[in-house]
Coordinates of C-alpha atoms in Angstrom, one line a residue:
X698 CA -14.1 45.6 -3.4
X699 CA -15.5 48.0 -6.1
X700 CA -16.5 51.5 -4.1
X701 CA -18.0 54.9 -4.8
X702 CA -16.7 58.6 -4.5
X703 CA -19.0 61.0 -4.6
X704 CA -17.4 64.2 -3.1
X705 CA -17.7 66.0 -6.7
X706 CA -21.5 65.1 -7.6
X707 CA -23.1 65.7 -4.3
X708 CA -23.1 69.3 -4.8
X709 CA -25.0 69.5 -8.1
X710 CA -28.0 67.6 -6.4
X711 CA -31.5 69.1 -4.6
X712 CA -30.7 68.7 -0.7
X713 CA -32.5 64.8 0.1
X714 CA -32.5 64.3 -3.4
X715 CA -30.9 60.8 -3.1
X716 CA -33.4 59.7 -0.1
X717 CA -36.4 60.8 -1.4
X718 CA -35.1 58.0 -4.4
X719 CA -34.5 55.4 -2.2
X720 CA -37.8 53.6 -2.5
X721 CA -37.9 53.6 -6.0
X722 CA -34.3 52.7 -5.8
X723 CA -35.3 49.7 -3.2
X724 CA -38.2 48.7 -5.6
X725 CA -35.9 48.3 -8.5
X726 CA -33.0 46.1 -6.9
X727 CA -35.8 44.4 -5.8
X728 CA -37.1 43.8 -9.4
X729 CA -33.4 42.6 -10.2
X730 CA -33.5 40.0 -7.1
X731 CA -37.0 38.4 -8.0
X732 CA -37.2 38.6 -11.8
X733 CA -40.5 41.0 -11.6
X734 CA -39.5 43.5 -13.8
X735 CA -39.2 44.2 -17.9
X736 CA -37.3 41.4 -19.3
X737 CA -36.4 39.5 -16.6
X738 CA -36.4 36.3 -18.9
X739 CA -33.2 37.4 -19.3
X740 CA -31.7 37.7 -15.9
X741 CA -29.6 34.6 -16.9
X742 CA -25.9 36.7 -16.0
X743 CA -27.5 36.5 -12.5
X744 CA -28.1 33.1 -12.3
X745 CA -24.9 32.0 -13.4
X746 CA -23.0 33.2 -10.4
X747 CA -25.8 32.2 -8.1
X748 CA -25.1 28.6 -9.0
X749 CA -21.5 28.3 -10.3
X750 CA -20.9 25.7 -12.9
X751 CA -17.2 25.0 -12.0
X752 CA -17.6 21.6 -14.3
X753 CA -18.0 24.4 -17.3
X754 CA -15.2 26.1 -15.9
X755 CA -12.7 23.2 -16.1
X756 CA -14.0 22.2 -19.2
X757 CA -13.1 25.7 -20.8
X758 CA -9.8 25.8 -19.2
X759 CA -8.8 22.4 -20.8
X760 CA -9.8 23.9 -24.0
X761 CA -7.7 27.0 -23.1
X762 CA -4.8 24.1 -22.4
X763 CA -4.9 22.7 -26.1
X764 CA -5.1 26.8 -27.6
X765 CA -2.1 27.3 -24.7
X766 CA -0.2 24.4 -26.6
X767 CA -0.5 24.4 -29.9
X768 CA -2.3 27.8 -31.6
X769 CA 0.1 30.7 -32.2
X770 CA -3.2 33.0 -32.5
X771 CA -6.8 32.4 -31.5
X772 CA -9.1 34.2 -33.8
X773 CA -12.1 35.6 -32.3
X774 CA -14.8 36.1 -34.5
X775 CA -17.9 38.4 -33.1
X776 CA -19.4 41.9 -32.4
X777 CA -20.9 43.6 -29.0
X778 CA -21.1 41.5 -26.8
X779 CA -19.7 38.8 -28.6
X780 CA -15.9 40.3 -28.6
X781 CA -15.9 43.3 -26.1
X782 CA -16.0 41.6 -22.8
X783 CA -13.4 39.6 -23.8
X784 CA -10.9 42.2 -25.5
X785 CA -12.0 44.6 -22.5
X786 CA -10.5 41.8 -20.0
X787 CA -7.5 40.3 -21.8
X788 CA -6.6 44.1 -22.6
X789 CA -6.3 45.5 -18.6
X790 CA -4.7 41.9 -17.5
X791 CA -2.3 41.1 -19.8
X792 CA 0.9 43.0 -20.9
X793 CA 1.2 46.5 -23.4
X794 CA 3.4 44.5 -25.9
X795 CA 3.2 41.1 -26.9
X796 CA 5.5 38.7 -24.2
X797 CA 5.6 36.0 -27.2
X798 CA 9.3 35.2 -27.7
X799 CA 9.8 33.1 -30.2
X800 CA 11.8 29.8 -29.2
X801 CA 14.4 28.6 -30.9
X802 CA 13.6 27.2 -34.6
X803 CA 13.0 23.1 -34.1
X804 CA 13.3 21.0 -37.1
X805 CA 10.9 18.7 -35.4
X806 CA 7.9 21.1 -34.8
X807 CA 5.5 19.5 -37.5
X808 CA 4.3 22.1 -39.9
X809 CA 1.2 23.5 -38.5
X810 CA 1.8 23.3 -34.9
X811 CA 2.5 26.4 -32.3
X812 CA 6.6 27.2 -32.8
X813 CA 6.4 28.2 -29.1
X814 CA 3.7 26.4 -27.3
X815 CA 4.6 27.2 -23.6
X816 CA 3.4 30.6 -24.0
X817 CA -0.5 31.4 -24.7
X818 CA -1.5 32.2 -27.8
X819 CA -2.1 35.6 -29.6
X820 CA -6.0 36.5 -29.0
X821 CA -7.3 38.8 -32.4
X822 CA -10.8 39.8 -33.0
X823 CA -12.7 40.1 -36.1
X824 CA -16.0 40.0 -37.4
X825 CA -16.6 43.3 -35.3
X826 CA -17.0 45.5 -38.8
X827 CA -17.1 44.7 -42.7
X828 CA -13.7 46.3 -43.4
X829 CA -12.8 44.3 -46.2
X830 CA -9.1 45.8 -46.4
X831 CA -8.4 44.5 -42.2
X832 CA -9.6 41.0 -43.0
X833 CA -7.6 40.4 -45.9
X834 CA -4.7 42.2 -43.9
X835 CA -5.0 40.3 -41.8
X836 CA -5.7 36.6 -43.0
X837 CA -1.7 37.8 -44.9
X838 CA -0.3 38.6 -41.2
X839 CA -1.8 34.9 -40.2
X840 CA 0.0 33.4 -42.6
X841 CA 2.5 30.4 -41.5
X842 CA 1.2 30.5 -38.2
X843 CA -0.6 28.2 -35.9
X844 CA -4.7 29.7 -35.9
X845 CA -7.3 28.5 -34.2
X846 CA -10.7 30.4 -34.6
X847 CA -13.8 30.9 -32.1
X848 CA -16.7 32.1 -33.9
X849 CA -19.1 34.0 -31.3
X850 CA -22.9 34.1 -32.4
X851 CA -25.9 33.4 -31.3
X852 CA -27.7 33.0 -34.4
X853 CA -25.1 32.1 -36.4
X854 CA -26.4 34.8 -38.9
X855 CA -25.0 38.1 -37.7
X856 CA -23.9 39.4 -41.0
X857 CA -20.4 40.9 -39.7
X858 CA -19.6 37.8 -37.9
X859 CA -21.0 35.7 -40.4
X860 CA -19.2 36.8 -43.7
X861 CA -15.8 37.3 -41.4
X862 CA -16.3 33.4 -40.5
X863 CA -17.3 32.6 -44.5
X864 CA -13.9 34.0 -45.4
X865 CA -11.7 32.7 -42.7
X866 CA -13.4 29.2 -43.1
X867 CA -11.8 29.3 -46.5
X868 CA -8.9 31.0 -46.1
X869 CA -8.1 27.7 -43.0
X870 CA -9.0 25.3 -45.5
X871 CA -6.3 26.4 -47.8
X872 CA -3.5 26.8 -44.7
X873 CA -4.1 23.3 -42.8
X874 CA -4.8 19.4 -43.3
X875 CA -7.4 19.7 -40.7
X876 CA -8.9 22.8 -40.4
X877 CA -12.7 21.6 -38.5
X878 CA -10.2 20.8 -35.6
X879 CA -9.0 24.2 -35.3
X880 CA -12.7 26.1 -35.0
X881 CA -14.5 26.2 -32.0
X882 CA -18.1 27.4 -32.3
X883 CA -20.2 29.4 -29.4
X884 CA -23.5 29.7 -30.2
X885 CA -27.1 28.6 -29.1
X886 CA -27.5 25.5 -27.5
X887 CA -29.9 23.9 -30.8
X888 CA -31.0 26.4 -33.5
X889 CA -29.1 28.6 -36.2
X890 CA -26.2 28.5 -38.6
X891 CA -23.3 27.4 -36.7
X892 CA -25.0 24.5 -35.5
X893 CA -25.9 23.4 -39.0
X894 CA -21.9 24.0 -39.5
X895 CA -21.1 22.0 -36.6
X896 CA -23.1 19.4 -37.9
X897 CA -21.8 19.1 -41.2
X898 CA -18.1 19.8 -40.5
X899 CA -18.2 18.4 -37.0
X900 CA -16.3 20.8 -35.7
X901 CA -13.2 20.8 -32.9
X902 CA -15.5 22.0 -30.0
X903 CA -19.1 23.7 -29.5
X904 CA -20.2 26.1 -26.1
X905 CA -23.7 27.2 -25.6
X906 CA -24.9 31.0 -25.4
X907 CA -27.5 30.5 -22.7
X908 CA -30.6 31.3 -24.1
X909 CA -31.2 33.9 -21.2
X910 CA -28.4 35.7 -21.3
X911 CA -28.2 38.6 -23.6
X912 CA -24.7 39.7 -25.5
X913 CA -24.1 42.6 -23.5
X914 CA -23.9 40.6 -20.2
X915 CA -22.1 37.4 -21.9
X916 CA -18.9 38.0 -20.7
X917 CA -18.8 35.7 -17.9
X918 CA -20.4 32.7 -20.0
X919 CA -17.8 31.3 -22.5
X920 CA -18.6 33.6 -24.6
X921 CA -15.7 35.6 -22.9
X922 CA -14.7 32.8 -20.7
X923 CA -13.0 30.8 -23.5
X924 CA -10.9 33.6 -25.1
X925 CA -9.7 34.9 -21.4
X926 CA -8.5 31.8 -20.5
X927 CA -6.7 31.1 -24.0
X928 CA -5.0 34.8 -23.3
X929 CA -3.4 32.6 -19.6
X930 CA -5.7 34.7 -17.7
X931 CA -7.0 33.0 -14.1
X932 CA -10.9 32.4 -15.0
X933 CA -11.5 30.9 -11.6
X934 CA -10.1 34.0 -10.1
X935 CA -11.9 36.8 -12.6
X936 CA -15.4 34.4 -12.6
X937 CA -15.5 34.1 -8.3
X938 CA -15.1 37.6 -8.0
X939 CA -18.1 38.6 -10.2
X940 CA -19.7 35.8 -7.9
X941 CA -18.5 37.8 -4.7
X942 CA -19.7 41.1 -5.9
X943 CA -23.0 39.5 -6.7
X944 CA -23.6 38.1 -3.1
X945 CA -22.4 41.5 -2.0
X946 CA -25.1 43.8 -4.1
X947 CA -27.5 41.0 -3.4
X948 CA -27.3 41.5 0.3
X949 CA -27.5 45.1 0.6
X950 CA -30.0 47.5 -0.5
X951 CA -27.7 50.7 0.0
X952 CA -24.6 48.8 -2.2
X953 CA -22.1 51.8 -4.0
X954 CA -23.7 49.8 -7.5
X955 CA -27.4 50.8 -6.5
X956 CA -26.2 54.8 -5.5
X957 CA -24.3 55.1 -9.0
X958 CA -27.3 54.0 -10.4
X959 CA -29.3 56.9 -8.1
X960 CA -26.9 59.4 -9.1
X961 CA -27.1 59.0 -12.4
X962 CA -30.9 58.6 -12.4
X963 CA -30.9 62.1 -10.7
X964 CA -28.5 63.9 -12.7
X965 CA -29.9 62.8 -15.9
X966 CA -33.4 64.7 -15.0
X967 CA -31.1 67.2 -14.1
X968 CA -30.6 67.7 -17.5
X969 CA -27.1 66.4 -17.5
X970 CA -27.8 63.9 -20.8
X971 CA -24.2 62.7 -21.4
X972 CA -21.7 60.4 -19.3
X973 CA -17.9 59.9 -19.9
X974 CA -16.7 57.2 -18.7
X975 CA -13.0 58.5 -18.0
X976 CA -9.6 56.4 -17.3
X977 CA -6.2 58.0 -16.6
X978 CA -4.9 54.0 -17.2
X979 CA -5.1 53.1 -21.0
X980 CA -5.5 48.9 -19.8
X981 CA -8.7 50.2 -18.9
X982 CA -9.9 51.7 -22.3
X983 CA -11.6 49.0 -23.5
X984 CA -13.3 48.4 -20.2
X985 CA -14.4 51.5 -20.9
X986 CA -15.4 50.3 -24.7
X987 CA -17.4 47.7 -23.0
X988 CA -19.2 49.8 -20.3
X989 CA -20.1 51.6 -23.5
X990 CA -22.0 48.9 -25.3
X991 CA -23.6 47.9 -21.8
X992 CA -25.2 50.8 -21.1
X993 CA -25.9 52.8 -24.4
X994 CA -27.6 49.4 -25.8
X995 CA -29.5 48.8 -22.2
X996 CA -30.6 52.7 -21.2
X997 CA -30.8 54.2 -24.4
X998 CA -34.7 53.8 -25.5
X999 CA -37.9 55.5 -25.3
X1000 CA -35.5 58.5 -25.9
X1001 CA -34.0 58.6 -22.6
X1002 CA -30.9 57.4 -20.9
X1003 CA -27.3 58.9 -20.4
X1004 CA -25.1 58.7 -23.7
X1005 CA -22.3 57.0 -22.8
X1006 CA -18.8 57.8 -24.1
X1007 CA -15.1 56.6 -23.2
X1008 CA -12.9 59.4 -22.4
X1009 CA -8.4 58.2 -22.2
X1010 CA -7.0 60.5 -19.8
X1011 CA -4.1 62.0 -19.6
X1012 CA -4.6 62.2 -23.6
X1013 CA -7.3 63.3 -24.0
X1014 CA -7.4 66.9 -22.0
X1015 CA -5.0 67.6 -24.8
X1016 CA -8.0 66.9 -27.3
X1017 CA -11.3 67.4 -25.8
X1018 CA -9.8 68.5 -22.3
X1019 CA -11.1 72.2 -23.7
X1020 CA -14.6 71.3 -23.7
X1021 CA -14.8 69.1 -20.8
X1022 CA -13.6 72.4 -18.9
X1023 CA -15.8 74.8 -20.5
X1024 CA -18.1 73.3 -22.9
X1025 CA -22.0 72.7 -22.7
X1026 CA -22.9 71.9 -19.0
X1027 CA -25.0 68.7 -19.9
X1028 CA -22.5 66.0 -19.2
X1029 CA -21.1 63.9 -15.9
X1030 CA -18.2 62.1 -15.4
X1031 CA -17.3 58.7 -14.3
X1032 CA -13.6 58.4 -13.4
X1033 CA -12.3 54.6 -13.1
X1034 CA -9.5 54.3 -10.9
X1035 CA -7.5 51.3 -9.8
X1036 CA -6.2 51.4 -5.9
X1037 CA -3.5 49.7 -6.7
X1038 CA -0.4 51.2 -9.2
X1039 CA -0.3 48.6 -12.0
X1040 CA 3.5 49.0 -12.2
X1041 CA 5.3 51.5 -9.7
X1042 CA 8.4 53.4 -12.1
X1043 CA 10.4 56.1 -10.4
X1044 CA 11.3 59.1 -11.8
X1045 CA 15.0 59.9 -12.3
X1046 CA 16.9 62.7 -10.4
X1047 CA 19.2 64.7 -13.2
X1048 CA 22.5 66.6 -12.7
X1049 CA 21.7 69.6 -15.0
X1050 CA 17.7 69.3 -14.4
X1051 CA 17.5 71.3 -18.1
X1052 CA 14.2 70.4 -18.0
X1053 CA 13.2 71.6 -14.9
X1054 CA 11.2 68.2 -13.6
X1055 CA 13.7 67.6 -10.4
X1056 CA 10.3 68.7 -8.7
X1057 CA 9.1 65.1 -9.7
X1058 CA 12.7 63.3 -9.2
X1059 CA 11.5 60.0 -6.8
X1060 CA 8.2 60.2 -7.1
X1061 CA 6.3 57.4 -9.4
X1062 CA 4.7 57.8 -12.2
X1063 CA 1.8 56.5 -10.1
X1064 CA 2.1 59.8 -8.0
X1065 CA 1.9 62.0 -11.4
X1066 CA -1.1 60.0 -12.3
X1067 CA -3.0 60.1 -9.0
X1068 CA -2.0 64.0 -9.2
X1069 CA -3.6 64.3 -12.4
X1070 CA -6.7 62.3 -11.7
X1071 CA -7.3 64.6 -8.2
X1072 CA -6.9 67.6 -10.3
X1073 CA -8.5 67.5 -13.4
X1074 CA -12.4 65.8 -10.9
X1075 CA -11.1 69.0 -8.6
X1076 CA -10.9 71.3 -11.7
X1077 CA -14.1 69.8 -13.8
X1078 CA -16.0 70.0 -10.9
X1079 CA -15.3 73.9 -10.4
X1080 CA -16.5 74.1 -14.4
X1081 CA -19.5 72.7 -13.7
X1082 CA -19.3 68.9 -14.5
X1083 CA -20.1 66.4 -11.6
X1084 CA -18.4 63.5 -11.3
X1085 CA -17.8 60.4 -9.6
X1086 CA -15.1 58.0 -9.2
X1087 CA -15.5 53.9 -8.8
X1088 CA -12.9 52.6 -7.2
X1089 CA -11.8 49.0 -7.7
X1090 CA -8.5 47.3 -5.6
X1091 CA -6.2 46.5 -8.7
X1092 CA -5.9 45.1 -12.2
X1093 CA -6.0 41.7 -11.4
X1094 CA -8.7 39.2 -12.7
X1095 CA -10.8 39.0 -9.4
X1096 CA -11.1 42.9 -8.8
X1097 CA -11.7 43.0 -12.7
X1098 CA -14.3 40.5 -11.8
X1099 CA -15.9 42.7 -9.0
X1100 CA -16.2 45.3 -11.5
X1101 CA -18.1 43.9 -14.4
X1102 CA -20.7 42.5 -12.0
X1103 CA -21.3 45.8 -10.3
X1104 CA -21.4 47.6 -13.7
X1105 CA -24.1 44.9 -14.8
X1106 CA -26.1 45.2 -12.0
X1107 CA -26.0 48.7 -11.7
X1108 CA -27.5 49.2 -14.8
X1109 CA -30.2 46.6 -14.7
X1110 CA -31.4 48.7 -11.7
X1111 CA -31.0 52.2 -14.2
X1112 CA -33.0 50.2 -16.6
X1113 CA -35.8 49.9 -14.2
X1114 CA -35.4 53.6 -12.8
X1115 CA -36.2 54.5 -16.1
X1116 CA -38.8 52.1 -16.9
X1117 CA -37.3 50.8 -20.0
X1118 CA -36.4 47.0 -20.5
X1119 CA -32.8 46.5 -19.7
X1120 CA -31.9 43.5 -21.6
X1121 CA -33.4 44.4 -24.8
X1122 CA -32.0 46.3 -28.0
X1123 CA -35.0 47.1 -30.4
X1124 CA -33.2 49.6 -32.0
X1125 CA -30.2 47.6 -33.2
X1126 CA -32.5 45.1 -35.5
X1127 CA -33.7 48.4 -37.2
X1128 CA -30.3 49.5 -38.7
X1129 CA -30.2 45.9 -39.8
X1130 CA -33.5 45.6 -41.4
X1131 CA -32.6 48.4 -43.4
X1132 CA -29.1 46.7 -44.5
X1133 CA -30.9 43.5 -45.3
X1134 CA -33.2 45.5 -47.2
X1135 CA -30.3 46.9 -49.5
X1136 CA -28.4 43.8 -50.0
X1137 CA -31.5 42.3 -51.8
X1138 CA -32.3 39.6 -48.6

């Protein structure tokens, strides 16, 4: 169950600030519930938990089976949404350093084929900028190994994702016999580029985008279904807990997801303009990476909306820690804090105790963190920064689950505080326009 601390915000707000919300707060979740509000075409992400697909589940994790078995890597091809759900979840649920052993060499592993197929495969992402230098690095690092490739677009025409795909396509047609066997496309169900692929090259395997479900909110489509499940992550588990928190945030008007959503609404006319979304755990960066996207590209028009940055804690109140203390008093903060230590590791008593930490002997690293995390909301909350903390029961795919649902709702019903449309991104076709217009389109 995801919660909500509050203890350091409720301070900075007018006395019955957050009930004289609640209608409009009430109104809004109720815009979410019945599609009446700005873009609710695209309330797809909703819909797909209300009525599970577990046939599209199986079908994904059979795919997963074959990448499981025979690719070395799985190369995901994409940008926003397209890659960040997914990296975001295989990052916080599967270990720091690659597990991959290699097994013993096998003169009868035909050329081509996984050298160590009971483990999953590898999961890279490109197509996420144009760095020319990372793509040919590494198409070299790829070499002699087992690839498969998911390209991730809707169109088939995004110009990062698309050149990426241009160049891998050829660099997989000079590396195996069969190389339309080893690409998986997820796109539109009919129209754009990778279906006119697909048709020509017939590739290995096509999954649909739903048509209303926007990028940001993909990841529990196989958009980021496909690539979890290839990394040996439970899908079953991670998609039924979205569906859980769902039902949960569904049935109840004064749900944790709906007050984060007051809160910030408040505090935002409060004049506090910026959010950092802080974790003390670095599995929970790109979590963090993909809160980003979801709530920058869904508040952020009609100049308003919270600016949304990632802050990695302990580290970083060595770097910016300064000026989270002391700095300009327009910004809250968002801590993100499992329940649950991901991996419990005692401290070590010493003889000599030169460097004076036999304070900490037999206490966890868990213990230093947690004593970290209550001091530094304690300490930015005397400075002048509130903050809140969501609280989620452990790095496991159904809690991770729980999460991203509450996170998706909650800002649907921001979206609608604000009066902008959610599930739109007008601003993102402008920078490309202007691109288009300067490669000669």
């Amino acid at each position: 169950m995801v919660s909500l601390d509050t203890q350091h915000a409720q301070s900075f707000l007018d006395d019955g600030a957050l009930a004289d919300l609640k209608p409009q707060i009430e109104e809004a979740h109720e815009a979410v519930l019945n599609k009446t509000g700005k873009g609710s075409h695209m309330l797809g992400w909703r819909d797909l938990l209300l009525d599970p697909d577990d046939a599209l589940l199986q079908d994904i994790e059979a795919t997963a089976h074959r990448l499981r078995r025979d690719a070395d890597v799985l190369l995901c091809l994409g940008i926003g949404g397209s890659y960040l759900g997914a990296r975001a979840v295989i990052s916080a649920l599967t270990p720091y350093l690659s597990a991959r052993q290699p097994d013993p060499p096998s003169p009868d592993t035909p050329e081509g084929q996984s050298m160590h197929p009971s483990q999953p495969p590898e999961v890279r992402f490109a197509g996420h900028h144009t760095s020319g230098a990372y793509l040919r690095e590494l198409l070299s690092d790829l070499d002699g190994k087992s690839v498969f490739v998911n390209v991730i677009s809707k169109s088939g025409t995004t110009l990062e994702t698309a050149l990426s795909f241009r160049v891998v396509r050829a660099w997989m047609h000079d590396q195996f016999d069969a190389p339309s066997d080893r690409i998986i496309i997820t796109t539109d169900k009919e129209q754009g580029a990778l279906n006119a692929l697909h048709e020509a090259n017939d590739f290995y395997k096509k999954y649909v985008i739903p048509d209303d479900v926007g990028g940001r909110f993909s990841v529990l489509t196989p958009v980021g279904l496909l690539p979890i499940a290839a990394a040996g992550i439970d899908i079953h588990s991670f998609f039924y807990g979205a569906v859980s928190a769902c039902e949960e945030i569904s049935a109840d008007a004064e749900h944790d997801a709906l007050r984060y959503a007051a809160l910030r609404y408040l505090l935002l006319n409060d004049d506090y303009d910026v959010e950092a979304l802080a974790v003390f755990e670095p599995k929970l960066r790109n979590i963090g990476r993909w809160w980003q996207q979801l709530f920058g590209e869904s508040e952020g028009k009609e100049h308003t909306g919270l600016f949304p940055t990632v802050a990695q804690y302990t580290t970083d109140l060595h770097s910016i820690g300064q000026y989270m203390q002391q700095g300009q008093r327009n910004l809250m903060e968002t801590f993100l804090m499992p329940k649950k230590d991901p991996a419990s590791l005692s401290i070590p008593e010493t003889e000599d105790d030169v460097d004076g930490l036999n304070y900490v002997a037999g206490k966890t690293m868990g213990d230093v963190t947690r004593a970290a995390y209550d001091g530094t909301a304690q300490a930015h909350a005397n400075g002048g920064v509130p903050n809140v903390t969501i609280w989620f029961d452990a790095l496991a795919p159904q809690p991770i689950g729980e999460l991203l649902y509450f996170f998706e709702h909650a800002v649907a019903v921001s979206g609608y505080l604000l009066d902008v449309n959610p599930f739109n991104q007008p601003g993102v076709e402008d920078y490309k326009s202007e691109m288009y217009d300067r490669l000669d389109r």
